[in-house]
Short mmCIF file of C-alpha atoms and ligand atoms in Angstrom, two decimals:
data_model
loop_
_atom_site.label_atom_id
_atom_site.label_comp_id
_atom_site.label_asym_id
_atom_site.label_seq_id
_atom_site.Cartn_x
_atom_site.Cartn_y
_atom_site.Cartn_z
CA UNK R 439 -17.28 5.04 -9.02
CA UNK R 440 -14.73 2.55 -8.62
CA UNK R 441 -12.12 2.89 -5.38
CA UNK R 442 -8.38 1.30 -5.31
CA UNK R 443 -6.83 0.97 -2.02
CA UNK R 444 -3.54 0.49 -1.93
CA UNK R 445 -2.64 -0.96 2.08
CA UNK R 446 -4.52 -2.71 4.17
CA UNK R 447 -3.15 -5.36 6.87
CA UNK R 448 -5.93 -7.78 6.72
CA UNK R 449 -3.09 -10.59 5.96
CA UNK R 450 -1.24 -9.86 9.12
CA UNK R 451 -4.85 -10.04 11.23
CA UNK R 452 -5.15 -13.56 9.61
CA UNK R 453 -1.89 -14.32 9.92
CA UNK R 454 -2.26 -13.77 14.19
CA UNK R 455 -5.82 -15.37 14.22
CA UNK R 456 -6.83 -18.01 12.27
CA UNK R 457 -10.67 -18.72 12.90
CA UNK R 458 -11.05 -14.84 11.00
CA UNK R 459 -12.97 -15.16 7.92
CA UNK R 460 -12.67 -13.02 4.99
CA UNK R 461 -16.38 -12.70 4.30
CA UNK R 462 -17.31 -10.91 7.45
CA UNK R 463 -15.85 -10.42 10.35
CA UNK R 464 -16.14 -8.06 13.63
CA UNK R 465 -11.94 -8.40 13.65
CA UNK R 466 -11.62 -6.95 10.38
CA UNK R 467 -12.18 -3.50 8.73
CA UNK R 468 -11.59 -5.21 5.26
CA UNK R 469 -13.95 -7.72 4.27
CA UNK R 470 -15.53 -8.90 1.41
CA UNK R 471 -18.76 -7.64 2.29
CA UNK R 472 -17.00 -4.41 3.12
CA UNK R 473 -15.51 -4.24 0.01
CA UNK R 474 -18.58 -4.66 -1.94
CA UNK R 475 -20.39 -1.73 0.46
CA UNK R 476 -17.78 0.53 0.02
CA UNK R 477 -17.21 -0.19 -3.42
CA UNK R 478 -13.91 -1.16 -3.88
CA UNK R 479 -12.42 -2.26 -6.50
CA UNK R 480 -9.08 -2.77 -6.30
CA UNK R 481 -7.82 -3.74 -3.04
CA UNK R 482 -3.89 -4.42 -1.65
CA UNK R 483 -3.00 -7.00 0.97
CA UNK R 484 0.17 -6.58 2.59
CA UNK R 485 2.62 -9.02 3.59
CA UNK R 486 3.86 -7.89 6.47
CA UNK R 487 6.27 -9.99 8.71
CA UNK R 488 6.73 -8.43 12.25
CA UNK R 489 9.99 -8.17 13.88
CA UNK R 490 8.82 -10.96 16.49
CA UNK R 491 9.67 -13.64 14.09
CA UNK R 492 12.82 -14.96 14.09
CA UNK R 493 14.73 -14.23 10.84
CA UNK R 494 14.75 -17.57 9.68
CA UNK R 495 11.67 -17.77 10.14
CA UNK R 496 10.62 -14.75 7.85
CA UNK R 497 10.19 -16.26 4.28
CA UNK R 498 8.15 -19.28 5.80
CA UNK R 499 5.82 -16.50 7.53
CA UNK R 500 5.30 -14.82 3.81
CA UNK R 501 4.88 -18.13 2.32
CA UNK R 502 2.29 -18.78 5.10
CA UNK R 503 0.24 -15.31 4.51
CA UNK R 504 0.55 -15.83 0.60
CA UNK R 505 -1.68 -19.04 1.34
CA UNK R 506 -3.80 -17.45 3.39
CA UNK R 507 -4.27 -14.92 0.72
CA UNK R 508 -5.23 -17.84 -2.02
CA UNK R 509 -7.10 -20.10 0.53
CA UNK R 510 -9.50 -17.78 2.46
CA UNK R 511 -9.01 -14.62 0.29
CA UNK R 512 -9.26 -15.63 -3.08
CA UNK R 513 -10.14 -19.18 -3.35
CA UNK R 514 -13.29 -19.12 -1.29
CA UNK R 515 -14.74 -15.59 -3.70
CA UNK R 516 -14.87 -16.19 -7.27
CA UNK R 517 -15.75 -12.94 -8.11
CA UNK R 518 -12.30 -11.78 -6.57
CA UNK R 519 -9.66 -12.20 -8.60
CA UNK R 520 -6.31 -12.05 -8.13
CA UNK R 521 -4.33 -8.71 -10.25
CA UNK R 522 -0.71 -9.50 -11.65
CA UNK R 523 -0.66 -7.76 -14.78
CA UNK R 524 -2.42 -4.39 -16.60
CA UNK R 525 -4.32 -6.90 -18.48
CA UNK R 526 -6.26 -8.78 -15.07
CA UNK R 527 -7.21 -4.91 -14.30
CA UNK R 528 -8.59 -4.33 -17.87
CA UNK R 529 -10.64 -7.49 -17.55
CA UNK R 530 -12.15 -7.71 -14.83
CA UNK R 531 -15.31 -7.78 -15.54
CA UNK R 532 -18.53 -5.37 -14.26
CA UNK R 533 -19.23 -7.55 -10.66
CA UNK R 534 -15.78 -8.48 -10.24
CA UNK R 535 -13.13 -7.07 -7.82
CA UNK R 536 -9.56 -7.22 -7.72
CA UNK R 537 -6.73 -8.26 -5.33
CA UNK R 538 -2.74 -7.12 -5.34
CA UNK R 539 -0.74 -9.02 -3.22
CA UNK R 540 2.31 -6.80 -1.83
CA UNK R 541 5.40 -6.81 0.07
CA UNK R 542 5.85 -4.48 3.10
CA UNK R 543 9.35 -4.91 4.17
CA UNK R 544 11.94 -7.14 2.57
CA UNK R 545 12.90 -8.60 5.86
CA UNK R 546 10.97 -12.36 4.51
CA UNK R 547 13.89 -12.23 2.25
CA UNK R 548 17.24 -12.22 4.11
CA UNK R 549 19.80 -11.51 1.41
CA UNK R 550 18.40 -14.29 -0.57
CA UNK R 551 17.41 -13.15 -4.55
CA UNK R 552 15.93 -16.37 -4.72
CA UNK R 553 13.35 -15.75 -1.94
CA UNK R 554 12.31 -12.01 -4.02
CA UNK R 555 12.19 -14.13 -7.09
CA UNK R 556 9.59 -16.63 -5.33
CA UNK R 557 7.15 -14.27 -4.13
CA UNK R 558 7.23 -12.50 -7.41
CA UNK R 559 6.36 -16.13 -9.10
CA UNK R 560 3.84 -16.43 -6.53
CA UNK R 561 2.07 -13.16 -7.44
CA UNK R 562 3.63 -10.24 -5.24
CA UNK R 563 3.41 -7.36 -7.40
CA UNK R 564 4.61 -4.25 -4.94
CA UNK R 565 7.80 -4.74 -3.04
CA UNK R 566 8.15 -2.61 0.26
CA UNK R 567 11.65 -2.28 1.09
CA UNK R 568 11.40 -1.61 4.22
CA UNK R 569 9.39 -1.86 7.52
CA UNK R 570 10.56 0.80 9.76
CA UNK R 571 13.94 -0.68 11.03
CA UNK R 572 16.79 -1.79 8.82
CA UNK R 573 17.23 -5.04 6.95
CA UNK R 574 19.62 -6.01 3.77
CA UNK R 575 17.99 -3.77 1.70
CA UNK R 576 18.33 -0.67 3.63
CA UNK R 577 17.48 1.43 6.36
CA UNK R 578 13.77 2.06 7.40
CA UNK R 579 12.75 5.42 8.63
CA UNK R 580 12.91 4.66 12.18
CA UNK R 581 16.49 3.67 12.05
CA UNK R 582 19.05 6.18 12.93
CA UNK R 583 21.74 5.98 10.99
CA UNK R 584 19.41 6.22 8.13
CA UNK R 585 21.28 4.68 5.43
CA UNK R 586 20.39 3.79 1.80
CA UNK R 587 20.47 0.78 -0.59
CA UNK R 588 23.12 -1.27 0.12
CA UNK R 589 24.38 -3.50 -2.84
CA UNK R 590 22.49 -5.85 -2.46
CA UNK R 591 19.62 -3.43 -1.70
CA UNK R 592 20.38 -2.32 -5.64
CA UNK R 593 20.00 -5.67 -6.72
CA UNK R 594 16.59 -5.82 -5.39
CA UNK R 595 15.66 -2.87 -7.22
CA UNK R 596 17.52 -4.19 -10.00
CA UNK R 597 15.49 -7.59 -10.07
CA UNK R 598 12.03 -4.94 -9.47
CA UNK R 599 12.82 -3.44 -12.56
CA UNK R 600 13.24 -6.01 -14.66
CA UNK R 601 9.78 -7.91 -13.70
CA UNK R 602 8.16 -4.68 -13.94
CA UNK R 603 7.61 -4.53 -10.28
CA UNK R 604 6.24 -1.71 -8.24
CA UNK R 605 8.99 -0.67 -5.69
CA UNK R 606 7.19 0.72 -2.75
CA UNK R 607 9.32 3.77 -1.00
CA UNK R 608 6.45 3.67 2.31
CA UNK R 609 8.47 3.23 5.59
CA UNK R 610 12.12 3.71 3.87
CA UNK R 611 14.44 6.06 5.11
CA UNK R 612 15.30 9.49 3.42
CA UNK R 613 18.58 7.98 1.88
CA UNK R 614 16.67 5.38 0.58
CA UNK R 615 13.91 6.75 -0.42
CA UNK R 616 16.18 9.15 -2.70
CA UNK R 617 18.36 6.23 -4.15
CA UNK R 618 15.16 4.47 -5.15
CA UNK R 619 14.60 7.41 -7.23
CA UNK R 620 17.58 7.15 -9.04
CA UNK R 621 17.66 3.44 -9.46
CA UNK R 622 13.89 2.29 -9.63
CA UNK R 623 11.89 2.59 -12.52
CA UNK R 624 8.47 1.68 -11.21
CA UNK R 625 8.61 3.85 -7.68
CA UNK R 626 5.18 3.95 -5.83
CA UNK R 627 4.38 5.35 -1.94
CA UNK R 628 1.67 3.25 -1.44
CA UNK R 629 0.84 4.92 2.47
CA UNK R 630 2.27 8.09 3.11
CA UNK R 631 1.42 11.45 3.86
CA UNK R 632 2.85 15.18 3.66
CA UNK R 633 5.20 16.24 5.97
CA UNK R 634 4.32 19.79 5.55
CA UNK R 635 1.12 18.89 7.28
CA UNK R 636 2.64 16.41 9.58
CA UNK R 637 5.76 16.36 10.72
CA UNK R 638 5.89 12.89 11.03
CA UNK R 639 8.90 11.35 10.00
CA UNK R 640 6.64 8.28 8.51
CA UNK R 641 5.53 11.69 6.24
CA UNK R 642 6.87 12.71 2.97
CA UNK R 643 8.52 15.99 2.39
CA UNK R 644 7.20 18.32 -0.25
CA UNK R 645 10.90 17.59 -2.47
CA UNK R 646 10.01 13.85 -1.40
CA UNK R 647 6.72 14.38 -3.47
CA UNK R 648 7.80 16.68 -5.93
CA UNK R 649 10.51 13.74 -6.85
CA UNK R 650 7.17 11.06 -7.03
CA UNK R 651 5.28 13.38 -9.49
CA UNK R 652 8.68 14.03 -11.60
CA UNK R 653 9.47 10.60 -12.20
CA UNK R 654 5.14 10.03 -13.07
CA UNK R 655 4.48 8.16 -10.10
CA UNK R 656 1.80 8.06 -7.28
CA UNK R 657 1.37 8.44 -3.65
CA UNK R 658 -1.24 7.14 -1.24
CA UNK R 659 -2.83 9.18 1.29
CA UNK R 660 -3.04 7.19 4.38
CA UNK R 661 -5.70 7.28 6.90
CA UNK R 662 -3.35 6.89 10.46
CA UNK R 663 -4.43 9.16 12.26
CA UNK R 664 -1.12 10.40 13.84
CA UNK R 665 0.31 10.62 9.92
CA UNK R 666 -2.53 13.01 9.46
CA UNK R 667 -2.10 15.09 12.19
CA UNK R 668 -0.45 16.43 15.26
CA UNK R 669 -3.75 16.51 17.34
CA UNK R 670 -5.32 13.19 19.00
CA UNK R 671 -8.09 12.53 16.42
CA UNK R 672 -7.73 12.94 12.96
CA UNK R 673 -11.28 13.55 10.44
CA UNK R 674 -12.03 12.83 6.87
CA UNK R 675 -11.20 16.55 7.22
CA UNK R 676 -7.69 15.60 7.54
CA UNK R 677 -7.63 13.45 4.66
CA UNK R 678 -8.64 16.15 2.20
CA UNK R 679 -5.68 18.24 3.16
CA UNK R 680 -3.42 16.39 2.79
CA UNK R 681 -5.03 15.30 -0.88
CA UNK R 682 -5.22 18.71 -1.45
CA UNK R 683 -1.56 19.56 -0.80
CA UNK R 684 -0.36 16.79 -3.06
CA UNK R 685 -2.23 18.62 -5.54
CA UNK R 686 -1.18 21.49 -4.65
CA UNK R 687 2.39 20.90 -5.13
CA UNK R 688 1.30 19.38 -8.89
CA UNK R 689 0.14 15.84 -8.09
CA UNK R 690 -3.72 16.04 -8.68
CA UNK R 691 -2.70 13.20 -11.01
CA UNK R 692 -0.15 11.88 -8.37
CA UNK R 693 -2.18 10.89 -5.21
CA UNK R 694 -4.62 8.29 -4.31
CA UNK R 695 -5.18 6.09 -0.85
CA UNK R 696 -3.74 4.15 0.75
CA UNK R 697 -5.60 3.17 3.83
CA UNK R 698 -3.93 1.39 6.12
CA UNK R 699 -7.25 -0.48 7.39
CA UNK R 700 -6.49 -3.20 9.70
CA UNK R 701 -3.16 -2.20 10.56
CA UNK R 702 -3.68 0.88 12.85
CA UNK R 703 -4.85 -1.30 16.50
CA UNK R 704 -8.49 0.33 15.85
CA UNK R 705 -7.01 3.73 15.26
CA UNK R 706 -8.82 5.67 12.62
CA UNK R 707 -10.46 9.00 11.78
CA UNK R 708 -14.12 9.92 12.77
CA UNK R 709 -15.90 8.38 9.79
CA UNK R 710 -13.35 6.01 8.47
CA UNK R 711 -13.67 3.53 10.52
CA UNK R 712 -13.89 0.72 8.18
CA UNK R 713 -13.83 -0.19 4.28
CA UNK R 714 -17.73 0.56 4.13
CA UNK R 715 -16.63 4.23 4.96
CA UNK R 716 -14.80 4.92 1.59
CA UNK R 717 -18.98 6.50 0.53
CA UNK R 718 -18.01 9.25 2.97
CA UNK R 719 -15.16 10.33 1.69
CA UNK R 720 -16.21 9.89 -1.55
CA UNK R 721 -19.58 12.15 -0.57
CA UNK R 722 -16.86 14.68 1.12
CA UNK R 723 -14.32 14.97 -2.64
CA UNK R 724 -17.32 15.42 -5.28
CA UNK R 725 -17.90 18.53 -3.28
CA UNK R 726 -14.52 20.20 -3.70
CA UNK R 727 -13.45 18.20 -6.72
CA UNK R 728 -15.01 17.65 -10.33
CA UNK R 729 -15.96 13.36 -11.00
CA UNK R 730 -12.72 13.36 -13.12
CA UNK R 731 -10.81 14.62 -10.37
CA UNK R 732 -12.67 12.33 -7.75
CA UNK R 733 -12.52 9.33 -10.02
CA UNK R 734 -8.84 9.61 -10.43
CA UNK R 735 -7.81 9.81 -6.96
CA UNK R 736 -9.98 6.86 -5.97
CA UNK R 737 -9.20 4.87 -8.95
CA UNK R 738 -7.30 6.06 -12.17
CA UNK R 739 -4.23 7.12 -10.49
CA UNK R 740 -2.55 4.11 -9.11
CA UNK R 741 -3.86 2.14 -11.77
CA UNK R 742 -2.45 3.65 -14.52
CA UNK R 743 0.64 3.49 -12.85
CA UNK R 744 0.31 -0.54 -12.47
CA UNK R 745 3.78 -1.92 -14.58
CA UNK R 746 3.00 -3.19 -17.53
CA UNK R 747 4.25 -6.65 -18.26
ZN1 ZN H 2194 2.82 0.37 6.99
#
């Protein structure tokens, strides 16, 4: 069965230590090999700049981890191939795997359309709006005046929309999150989790998810432990509830993962420790859930929601 994952930091782990290899690596809980063993398919690599970086600074830091990407991601792996379009998911062939390069925050940008416009040429096909604080765009969830898009913020979206760009509403503040709604036409929560469960303002709340399945889109269930639950540990356990409240609220066709590997300090759930550990919650779903049900939450549902070109 084939497995997308829509976050993982790997990127940012490069980005901080250059001798790490894709291939294998005791740093990372992606790798290639990992990827193969767990069988993923599909696979997203955030661009994530962190707050540390001085603004002017930001776009040449995504310019930086977008070579990366190419150069020890892409370049060095033939049989991983980079996904822009519907079309490089349909093909890819039997042995091959794919990669989505995305956007979490649009700090890298400034105010600059240009800069968006850039990373979209260079293959970014998800656009996070936010990290958790604010930028130009908008507020991030952390930030307490919680605002929404500002104009230029709608211009963004504007620009997502007509590229057919995913516009991703993980980290973005409740206003935001709400005017993305109304203004996106590809919205996607590519790690987030139910609030209901959780009450973790990183969390979505059960009219947050109900508003995702309305307008046909998809959320990822995330593996962070403390979006999972209110205890110290989370378990694959976890996971499943909150995959089974999505559904429960109408989404079985709504909700896949997103697992936030590499981007958690080591901080994971009993048995999902790594990319290799996607087999165990696979062997957990196909008891609770029929193949077609298991194959779309690991697979079918964020990819049928890839914009077509
Ligand atoms: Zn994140």
């Amino acid at each position: 069965m084939k497995i997308f994952d829509a976050h993982c930091d790997v990127l940012y782990k490069m980005f901080l230590d250059s001798s790490i290899q894709f291939n294998e690596s005791e740093k990372l809980e992606v790798t290639l090999i990992g990827m193969i063993s767990g069988g993923i398919k599909v696979q997203c690599f955030a661009i994530f700049i962190p707050q540390s970086i001085h603004p002017e600074m930001r776009f040449n830091a995504a310019l930086y981890m977008i070579e990366l990407f190419y150069e020890k991601i892409i370049l060095p792996f033939p049989k991983l191939r980079v996904i822009t379009t519907q079309f490089d998911l349909e093909n890819l062939a039997e042995d091959e795997m794919g990669a989505i390069l995305t956007l979490e925050g649009c700090d890298a940008i400034g105010n600059d359309l240009v800069k968006l416009k850039t990373l979209l040429r260079l293959g970014v096909t998800s656009i996070g709006l936010t990290w958790n604080h604010s930028n130009y765009v908008a507020d991030g969830i952390l930030e307490e005046r919680g605002a929404g898009l500002s104009a230029f913020g709608k211009k963004v979206v504007s620009v997502l929309n007509t590229t057919h760009t995913w516009c991703d509403v993980s980290h973005l503040s409740e206003r935001g999150f709400w005017d993305v709604i109304e203004y996106s036409d590809y919205p996607v929560a590519s790690h987030s989790n139910c609030y209901s469960l959780c009450p973790n303002p990183r969390n979505l709340t059960n009219d947050q998810i109900e508003a995702l399945i309305d307008r046909n889109s998809v959320l990822g269930i995330t593996f962070v432990p403390e979006f999972l639950t209110s205890r110290n540990e989370a378990t694959v356990t976890d996971v499943l509830r909150h995959l089974e409240y999505v559904c429960s609220l109408g989404g079985e066709e709504h909700v896949g993962f997103g697992s936030d590997f590499d981007g958690t300090d080591g901080k994971l759930p009993k048995g999902l420790m790594n990319v290799r550990d996607y087999d165990h919650l696979m062997n957990e779903l196909v008891k609770y859930y029929s193949s077609k049900q298991v194959e779309n939450f690991m697979y079918r549902n964020f990819i049928n929601r890839y914009p077509k070109k």
